[in-house]
Tab-separated table of C-alpha atoms and ligand atoms in Angstrom:
chain	number	residue	atom	x	y	z
A	1	MET	CA	158.963	117.749	102.605
A	2	SER	CA	155.247	117.784	103.289
A	3	THR	CA	152.823	115.321	101.803
A	4	GLY	CA	149.394	116.590	100.821
A	5	PRO	CA	146.061	114.846	100.498
A	6	LEU	CA	147.000	113.466	97.102
A	7	ASP	CA	150.080	111.771	98.514
A	8	TYR	CA	152.723	113.454	96.393
A	9	PRO	CA	155.492	115.842	97.402
A	10	GLN	CA	154.272	119.393	97.631
A	11	THR	CA	155.885	122.679	98.602
A	12	ASP	CA	159.031	121.580	100.319
A	13	GLN	CA	161.344	122.642	103.085
A	14	ALA	CA	163.183	124.749	100.548
A	15	THR	CA	160.557	127.464	100.703
A	16	VAL	CA	160.899	127.511	104.458
A	17	ASN	CA	164.666	127.750	104.276
A	18	GLU	CA	164.478	130.532	101.687
A	19	GLY	CA	167.313	129.146	99.650
A	20	ARG	CA	169.703	128.193	102.454
A	21	GLY	CA	170.610	125.003	104.225
A	22	MET	CA	168.860	122.611	101.899
A	23	ARG	CA	169.764	119.013	101.151
A	24	ILE	CA	170.440	118.917	97.437
A	25	ALA	CA	171.059	115.817	95.326
A	26	ILE	CA	172.955	116.565	92.118
A	27	ALA	CA	173.886	114.490	89.085
A	28	ALA	CA	175.325	115.056	85.636
A	29	ASP	CA	176.134	112.964	82.623
A	30	HIS	CA	179.472	113.310	80.792
A	31	ASN	CA	178.352	116.626	79.275
A	32	GLY	CA	177.723	118.252	82.624
A	33	LEU	CA	180.620	117.250	84.852
A	34	ALA	CA	182.408	120.601	84.848
A	35	LEU	CA	179.213	122.530	85.521
A	36	LYS	CA	178.229	120.059	88.231
A	37	ALA	CA	181.538	120.641	90.013
A	38	ARG	CA	181.087	124.380	89.751
A	39	LEU	CA	177.548	124.245	91.146
A	40	ILE	CA	178.581	121.966	93.994
A	41	ALA	CA	181.289	124.422	95.052
A	42	ARG	CA	178.878	127.337	94.906
A	43	LEU	CA	175.996	125.641	96.709
A	44	THR	CA	178.277	124.270	99.409
A	45	ALA	CA	179.732	127.736	99.985
A	46	GLN	CA	176.151	129.017	100.315
A	47	GLY	CA	175.544	126.591	103.167
A	48	HIS	CA	173.677	123.809	101.399
A	49	GLU	CA	174.350	120.127	101.955
A	50	VAL	CA	175.131	118.769	98.494
A	51	ASP	CA	175.052	115.068	97.692
A	52	ASP	CA	177.015	114.355	94.499
A	53	ARG	CA	175.373	111.266	92.995
A	54	GLY	CA	177.641	111.092	89.929
A	55	ALA	CA	178.768	110.682	87.320
A	56	HIS	CA	182.303	110.853	88.661
A	57	ALA	CA	184.601	109.686	85.875
A	58	ASP	CA	185.725	112.356	83.439
A	59	GLY	CA	185.993	111.295	79.803
A	60	VAL	CA	183.565	108.392	80.168
A	61	THR	CA	180.227	108.443	78.352
A	62	VAL	CA	177.335	107.530	80.622
A	63	ASP	CA	173.572	107.101	80.259
A	64	TYR	CA	171.561	109.782	82.024
A	65	PRO	CA	168.315	107.903	82.920
A	66	PRO	CA	169.840	105.999	85.881
A	67	LEU	CA	171.296	109.260	87.200
A	68	CYS	CA	167.898	110.947	86.902
A	69	ALA	CA	166.212	108.031	88.641
A	70	ASP	CA	168.725	108.157	91.453
A	71	VAL	CA	168.499	111.866	92.318
A	72	CYS	CA	164.730	111.943	91.842
A	73	GLY	CA	164.445	108.949	94.139
A	74	ARG	CA	166.378	110.898	96.776
A	75	VAL	CA	163.762	113.659	96.562
A	76	VAL	CA	160.767	111.335	96.596
A	77	ASP	CA	162.050	109.320	99.563
A	78	GLY	CA	162.847	112.487	101.501
A	79	HIS	CA	166.638	112.202	101.608
A	80	ALA	CA	166.925	115.402	99.561
A	81	ASP	CA	164.807	118.552	99.526
A	82	ARG	CA	165.482	119.151	95.858
A	83	ALA	CA	167.651	117.892	93.007
A	84	ILE	CA	169.696	119.261	90.146
A	85	VAL	CA	170.430	117.353	86.944
A	86	VAL	CA	172.911	118.604	84.356
A	87	GLY	CA	172.976	117.203	80.833
A	88	GLY	CA	174.007	118.405	77.416
A	89	SER	CA	170.650	119.842	76.333
A	90	GLY	CA	168.805	118.578	79.394
A	91	MET	CA	165.865	117.506	77.237
A	92	GLY	CA	166.156	113.773	77.785
A	93	GLU	CA	166.879	114.334	81.451
A	94	VAL	CA	163.695	116.323	82.041
A	95	ILE	CA	161.687	113.643	80.237
A	96	ALA	CA	163.260	110.941	82.397
A	97	CYS	CA	162.781	112.840	85.657
A	98	ASN	CA	159.127	113.539	84.963
A	99	LYS	CA	158.446	109.813	84.565
A	100	ILE	CA	158.996	109.445	88.295
A	101	ARG	CA	155.923	109.847	90.452
A	102	GLY	CA	156.108	112.892	92.677
A	103	ILE	CA	158.703	114.659	90.563
A	104	ARG	CA	158.054	117.998	88.941
A	105	ALA	CA	161.172	118.682	86.908
A	106	GLY	CA	161.694	121.911	84.997
A	107	LEU	CA	164.114	122.385	82.099
A	108	CYS	CA	165.370	125.883	82.820
A	109	HIS	CA	167.401	127.890	80.372
A	110	ASP	CA	166.684	131.502	81.335
A	111	ARG	CA	165.290	133.553	84.198
A	112	PHE	CA	161.700	133.317	82.941
A	113	THR	CA	161.518	129.529	82.708
A	114	THR	CA	163.326	129.256	86.030
A	115	GLU	CA	160.919	131.548	87.890
A	116	ILE	CA	157.862	129.881	86.358
A	117	SER	CA	159.148	126.417	87.240
A	118	ARG	CA	159.097	127.391	90.894
A	119	ALA	CA	156.324	129.991	91.167
A	120	HIS	CA	153.771	128.111	89.062
A	121	ASN	CA	154.971	124.518	88.965
A	122	ASP	CA	156.595	124.094	92.390
A	123	ALA	CA	159.391	122.220	90.610
A	124	ASN	CA	161.404	119.992	92.907
A	125	VAL	CA	164.034	119.205	90.269
A	126	ILE	CA	165.852	121.650	88.016
A	127	VAL	CA	167.395	120.357	84.797
A	128	ILE	CA	170.087	122.378	83.045
A	129	GLY	CA	171.732	121.946	79.671
A	130	ALA	CA	175.444	122.548	79.970
A	131	LYS	CA	175.612	123.035	76.188
A	132	VAL	CA	172.795	125.587	76.312
A	133	LEU	CA	173.824	127.924	79.120
A	134	SER	CA	177.025	129.648	80.061
A	135	PRO	CA	178.328	128.558	83.486
A	136	GLU	CA	177.640	132.070	84.768
A	137	LEU	CA	174.001	131.993	83.676
A	138	ALA	CA	173.624	128.489	85.085
A	139	GLU	CA	174.775	129.770	88.475
A	140	GLU	CA	172.390	132.708	88.248
A	141	ILE	CA	169.353	130.592	87.460
A	142	VAL	CA	170.193	128.008	90.109
A	143	ASP	CA	170.344	130.817	92.692
A	144	LEU	CA	167.019	132.109	91.406
A	145	TRP	CA	165.466	128.656	91.436
A	146	PHE	CA	166.372	128.094	95.064
A	147	THR	CA	164.955	131.411	96.199
A	148	THR	CA	161.719	131.592	94.208
A	149	ARG	CA	158.631	130.590	96.135
A	150	PHE	CA	155.651	128.636	94.845
A	151	LYS	CA	152.631	130.933	94.513
A	152	GLY	CA	149.952	128.340	95.257
A	153	GLY	CA	146.357	129.389	94.578
A	154	PRO	CA	145.214	128.337	91.105
A	155	HIS	CA	148.622	126.810	90.476
A	156	GLN	CA	148.079	124.340	93.312
A	157	GLN	CA	144.820	123.270	91.680
A	158	ARG	CA	146.714	122.587	88.440
A	159	LEU	CA	149.376	120.611	90.273
A	160	ASP	CA	146.604	118.567	91.834
A	161	GLN	CA	145.317	117.866	88.311
A	162	ILE	CA	148.802	116.826	87.185
A	163	ALA	CA	148.971	114.473	90.154
A	164	LEU	CA	145.702	112.886	89.039
A	165	LEU	CA	147.158	112.388	85.553
A	166	GLU	CA	150.221	110.811	87.142
A	167	ARG	CA	148.014	108.381	89.027
A	168	GLY	CA	145.938	107.554	85.945
A	169	GLU	CA	142.843	108.974	87.573
A	170	PRO	CA	140.197	111.050	85.775
A	171	LEU	CA	140.399	114.810	86.010
A	172	THR	CA	137.477	116.191	87.940
B	1	5RP	O1	171.353	116.246	77.096
B	1	5RP	C1	171.289	115.057	76.935
B	1	5RP	C2	169.984	114.389	76.760
B	1	5RP	O2	168.961	115.338	76.646
B	1	5RP	C3	172.517	114.228	76.921
B	1	5RP	O3	173.550	114.911	77.583
B	1	5RP	C4	172.919	113.906	75.490
B	1	5RP	O4	171.853	113.313	74.776
B	1	5RP	C5	174.107	112.971	75.491
B	1	5RP	O5	174.554	112.809	74.158
B	1	5RP	P1	176.027	112.339	73.815
B	1	5RP	O6	176.175	110.937	74.368
B	1	5RP	O7	176.087	112.402	72.305
B	1	5RP	O8	176.996	113.292	74.478
């Protein structure tokens, strides 16, 4: 992952790898365990290195914020190129992830939101609601997410503005 002048993670190795051979941290709460397992199998078969950060126990209710903090921390500290979080709706998860400096998490539930999260927002975390999507659509959008490149240009300027907000600095 490169670090730009504003000291936050920018376009990452993923765009260089064009969707292959990335280090991916993944987590799910109790609502997302089956989908997490399915995505791990698929991404591993595609040649990615997948780090399953939990939860691991089926039938046990868990809180999602610590899982979000963990996988996002792996991205921010450079141990992972990108992260996936699976929840029930994914709404709380995307809120939690976006509290972490350097994280741009997108809640993706169709092809449009998925493409925009990468092309415009350079999202480094994708959040999926296992109760919102079919497993087949989840696989499709994860594939799309990993192969969609950030467009840069005016979108980079907006990300720079978001980074200023994150740092509590005035927008110029
Ligand atoms: O998607 C989620 C948060 O946005 C969680 O999966 C959901 O809130 C968990 O709820 P419950 O404990 O009732 O299964």
